[in-house]
Coordinates of C-alpha atoms and ligand atoms in Angstrom, one line a residue:
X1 CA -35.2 -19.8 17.0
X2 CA -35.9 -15.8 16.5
X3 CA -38.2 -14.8 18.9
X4 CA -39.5 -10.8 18.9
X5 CA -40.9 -8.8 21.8
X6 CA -43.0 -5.9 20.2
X7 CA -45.6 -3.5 21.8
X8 CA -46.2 0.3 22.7
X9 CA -44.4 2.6 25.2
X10 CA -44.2 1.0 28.7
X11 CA -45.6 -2.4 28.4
X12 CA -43.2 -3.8 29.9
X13 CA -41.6 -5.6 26.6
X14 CA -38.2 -5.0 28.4
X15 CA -38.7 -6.6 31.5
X16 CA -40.3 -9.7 29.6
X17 CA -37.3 -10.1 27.2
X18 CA -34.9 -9.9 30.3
X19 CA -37.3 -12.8 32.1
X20 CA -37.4 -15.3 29.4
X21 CA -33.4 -14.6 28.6
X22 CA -33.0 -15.6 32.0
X23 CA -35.4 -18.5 31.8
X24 CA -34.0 -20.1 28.7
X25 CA -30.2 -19.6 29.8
X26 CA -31.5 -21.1 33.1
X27 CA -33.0 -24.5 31.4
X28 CA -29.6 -24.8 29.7
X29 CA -30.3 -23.0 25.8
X30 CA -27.8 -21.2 24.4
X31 CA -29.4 -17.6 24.2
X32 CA -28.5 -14.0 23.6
X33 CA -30.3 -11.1 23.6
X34 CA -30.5 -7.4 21.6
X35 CA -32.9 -4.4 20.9
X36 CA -33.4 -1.9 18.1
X37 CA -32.6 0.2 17.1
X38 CA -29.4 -0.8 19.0
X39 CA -27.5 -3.9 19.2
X40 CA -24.3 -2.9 18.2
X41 CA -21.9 0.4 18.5
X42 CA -23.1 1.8 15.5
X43 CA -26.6 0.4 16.2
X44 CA -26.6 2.2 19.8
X45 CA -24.9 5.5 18.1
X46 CA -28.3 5.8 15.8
X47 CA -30.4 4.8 19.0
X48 CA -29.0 8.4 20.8
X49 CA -29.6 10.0 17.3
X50 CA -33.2 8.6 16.6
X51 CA -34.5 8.7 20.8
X52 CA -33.2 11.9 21.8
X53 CA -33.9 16.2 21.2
X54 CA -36.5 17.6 19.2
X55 CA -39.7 15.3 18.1
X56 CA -39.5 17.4 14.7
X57 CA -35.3 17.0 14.4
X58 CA -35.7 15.1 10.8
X59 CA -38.2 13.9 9.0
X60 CA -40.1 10.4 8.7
X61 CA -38.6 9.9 5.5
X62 CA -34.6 10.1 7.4
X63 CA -36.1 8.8 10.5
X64 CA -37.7 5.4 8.7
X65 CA -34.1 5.2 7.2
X66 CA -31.9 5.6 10.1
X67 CA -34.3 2.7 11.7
X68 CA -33.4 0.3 8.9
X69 CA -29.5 1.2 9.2
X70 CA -29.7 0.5 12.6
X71 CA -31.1 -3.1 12.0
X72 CA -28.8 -3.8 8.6
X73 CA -26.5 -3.5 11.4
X74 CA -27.9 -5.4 13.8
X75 CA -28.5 -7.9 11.6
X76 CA -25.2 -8.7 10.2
X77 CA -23.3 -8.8 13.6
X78 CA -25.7 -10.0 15.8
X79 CA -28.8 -11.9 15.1
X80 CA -27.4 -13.5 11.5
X81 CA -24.4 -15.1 13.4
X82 CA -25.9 -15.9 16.1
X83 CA -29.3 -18.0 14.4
X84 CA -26.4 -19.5 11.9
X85 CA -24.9 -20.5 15.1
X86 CA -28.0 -22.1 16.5
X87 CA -28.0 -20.0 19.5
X88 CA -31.7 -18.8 20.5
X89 CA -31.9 -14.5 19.7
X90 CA -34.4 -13.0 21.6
X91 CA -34.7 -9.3 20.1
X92 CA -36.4 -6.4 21.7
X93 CA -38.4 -4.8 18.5
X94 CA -38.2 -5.5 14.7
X95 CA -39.4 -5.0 11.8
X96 CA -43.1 -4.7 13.2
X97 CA -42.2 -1.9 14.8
X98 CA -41.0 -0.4 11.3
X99 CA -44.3 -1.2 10.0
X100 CA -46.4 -0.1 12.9
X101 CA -44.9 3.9 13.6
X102 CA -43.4 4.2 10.0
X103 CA -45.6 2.5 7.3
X104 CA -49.0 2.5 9.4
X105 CA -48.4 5.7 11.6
X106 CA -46.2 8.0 9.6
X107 CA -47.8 7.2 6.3
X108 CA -44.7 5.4 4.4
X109 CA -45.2 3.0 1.8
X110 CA -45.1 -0.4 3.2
X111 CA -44.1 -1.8 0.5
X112 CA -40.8 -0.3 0.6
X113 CA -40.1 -0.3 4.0
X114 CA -40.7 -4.4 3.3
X115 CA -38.6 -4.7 0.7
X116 CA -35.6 -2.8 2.3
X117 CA -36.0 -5.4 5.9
X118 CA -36.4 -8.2 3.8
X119 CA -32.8 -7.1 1.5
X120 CA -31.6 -6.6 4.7
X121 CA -32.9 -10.2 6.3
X122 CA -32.7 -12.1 3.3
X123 CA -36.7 -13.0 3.8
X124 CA -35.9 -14.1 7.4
X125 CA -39.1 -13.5 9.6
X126 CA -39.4 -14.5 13.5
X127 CA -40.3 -17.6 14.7
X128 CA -42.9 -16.4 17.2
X129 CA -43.6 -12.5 18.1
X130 CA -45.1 -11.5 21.5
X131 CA -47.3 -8.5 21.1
X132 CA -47.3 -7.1 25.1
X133 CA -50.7 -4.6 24.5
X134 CA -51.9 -2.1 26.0
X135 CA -53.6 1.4 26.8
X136 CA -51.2 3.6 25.8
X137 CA -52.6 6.6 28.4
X138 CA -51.3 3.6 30.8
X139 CA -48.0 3.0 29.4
X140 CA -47.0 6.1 28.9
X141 CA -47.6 6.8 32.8
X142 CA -45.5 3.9 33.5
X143 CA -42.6 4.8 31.4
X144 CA -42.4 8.2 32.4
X145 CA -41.7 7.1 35.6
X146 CA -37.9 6.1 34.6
X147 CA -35.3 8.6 34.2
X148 CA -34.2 8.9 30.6
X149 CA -33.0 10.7 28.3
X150 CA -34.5 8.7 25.2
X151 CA -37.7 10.2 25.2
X152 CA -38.2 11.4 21.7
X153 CA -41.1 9.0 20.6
X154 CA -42.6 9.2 24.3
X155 CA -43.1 12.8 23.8
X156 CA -45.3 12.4 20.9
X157 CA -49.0 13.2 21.1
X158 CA -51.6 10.4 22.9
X159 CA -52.8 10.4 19.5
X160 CA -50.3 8.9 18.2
X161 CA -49.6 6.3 20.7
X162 CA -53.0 5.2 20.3
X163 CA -52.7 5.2 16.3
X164 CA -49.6 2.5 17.3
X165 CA -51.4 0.9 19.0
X166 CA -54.1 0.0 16.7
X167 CA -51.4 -0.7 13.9
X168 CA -49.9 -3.1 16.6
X169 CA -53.4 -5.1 16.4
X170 CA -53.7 -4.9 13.0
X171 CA -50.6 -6.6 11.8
X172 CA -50.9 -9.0 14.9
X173 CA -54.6 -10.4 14.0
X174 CA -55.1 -13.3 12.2
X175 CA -51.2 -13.8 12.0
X176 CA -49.9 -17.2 13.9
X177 CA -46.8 -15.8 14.1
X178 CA -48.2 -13.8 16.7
X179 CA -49.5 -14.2 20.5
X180 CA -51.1 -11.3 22.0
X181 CA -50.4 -10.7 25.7
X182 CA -52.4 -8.1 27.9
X183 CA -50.0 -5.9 29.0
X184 CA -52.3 -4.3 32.4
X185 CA -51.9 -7.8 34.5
X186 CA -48.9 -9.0 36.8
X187 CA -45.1 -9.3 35.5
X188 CA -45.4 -12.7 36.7
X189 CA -48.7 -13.8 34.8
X190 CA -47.7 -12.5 31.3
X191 CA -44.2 -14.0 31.7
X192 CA -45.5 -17.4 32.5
X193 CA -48.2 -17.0 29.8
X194 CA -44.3 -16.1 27.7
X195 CA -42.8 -19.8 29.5
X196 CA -45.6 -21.6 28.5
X197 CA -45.6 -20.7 24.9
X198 CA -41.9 -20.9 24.5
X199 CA -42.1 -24.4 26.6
X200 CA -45.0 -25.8 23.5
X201 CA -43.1 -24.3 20.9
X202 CA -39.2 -25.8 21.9
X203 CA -40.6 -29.2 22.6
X204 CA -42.4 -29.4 19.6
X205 CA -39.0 -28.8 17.6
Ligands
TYD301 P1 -37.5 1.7 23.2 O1 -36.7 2.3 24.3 O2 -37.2 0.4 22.6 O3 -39.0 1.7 23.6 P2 -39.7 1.2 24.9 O4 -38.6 0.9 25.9 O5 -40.6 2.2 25.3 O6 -40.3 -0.1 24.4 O7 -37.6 2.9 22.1 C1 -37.6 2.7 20.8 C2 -38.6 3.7 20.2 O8 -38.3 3.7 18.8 C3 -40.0 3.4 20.4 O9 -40.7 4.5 20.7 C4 -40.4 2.8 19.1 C5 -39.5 3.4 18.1 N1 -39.2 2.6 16.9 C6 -39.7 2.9 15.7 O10 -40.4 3.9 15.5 N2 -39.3 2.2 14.6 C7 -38.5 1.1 14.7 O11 -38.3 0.4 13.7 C8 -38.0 0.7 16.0 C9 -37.2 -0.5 16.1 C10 -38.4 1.5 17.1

């Protein structure tokens, strides 16, 4: 099972994916857990390169590629292995988030950007992606409240955020892949509305 966490800047996505790790590893599944970009040594060398210094450091063109390189990566190391070896990967971000602040936000084709992830993924999709929505004027506020250095998409314009956030919905509407999650209520509430789901889904197997 592929499971994805996607959403905006400080909707607590990170927190959630650390819950359910716990929560499956807990009831006895064999589970790992990885981000993008990031994931690997070379994944988390491109993470410092595409989160940190100067919002206008390279264009959206290098930008949209260095995300991809970092999930190739990712891919072959991490989440192909592991899904081969029937081991439940729960990733923080994918290709959503490629086609959310790349395709929808920065204006690059879709088409290509679909093409490349699916080269890289042979076709694979996720099995079930939780969308954690919300205001990004509230999420911003919330993640600016941790130190860090990674801060390169956080600084862009509310604008923006907002923009992702509508592209978010988009792709997530009318798409059973998806669940929607509102991101303003209680860690524990969206992560048991997370238990639930996963609970349906695993027995249903
Ligand atoms: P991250 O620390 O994962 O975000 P957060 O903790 O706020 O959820 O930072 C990843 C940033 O990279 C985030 O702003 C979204 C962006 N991103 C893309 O633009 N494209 C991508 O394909 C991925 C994976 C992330």
């Amino acid at each position: 099972m592929f499971i994805v966490f996607e959403g905006g800047e400080g909707s607590g996505k990170s927190t959630q994916v650390k819950l359910l790790y716990e929560y499956l590893k807990a009831n006895g599944y064999k589970v790992i857990v990885t981000r993008e970009p990031g994931g690997t040594k070379i994944g988390e060398q491109l993470r410092t390169i595409l989160l940190q210094g100067k919002i206008d450091k390279m264009n959206t063109i290098t930008e949209a590629l260095i995300f991809l390189a970092a999930r190739s990566d990712n891919w072959e190391k991490i989440i192909k292995p592991a899904l081969k070896n029937n081991t439940i990967v729960i990733c923080d971000r994918f290709q959503d988030s490629t086609l959310a602040y790349q395709g929808i936000c920065n204006n690059i084709s879709i088409d290509l950007l679909n093409d490349i992830c699916s080269t890289i993924t042979n076709n694979t999709v996720p099995d079930r992606t939780y969308l954690i929505d919300i205001d990004p004027v509230i999420g911003l506020r919330r993640s600016m409240r941790h130190c860090n250095k990674d801060v390169r998409f956080e600084n862009k314009s509310i604008e923006y955020h907002k923009r992702v956030r509508e592209a978010y919905l988009q792709i997530a509407n009318n798409n059973d892949r998806y669940l929607i999650i509102d991101g303003t209520t209680t860690i524990e509430k969206v992560n048991n509305i997370i238990t639930q789901d996963i609970n349906n889904r695993l027995l249903k197997r």
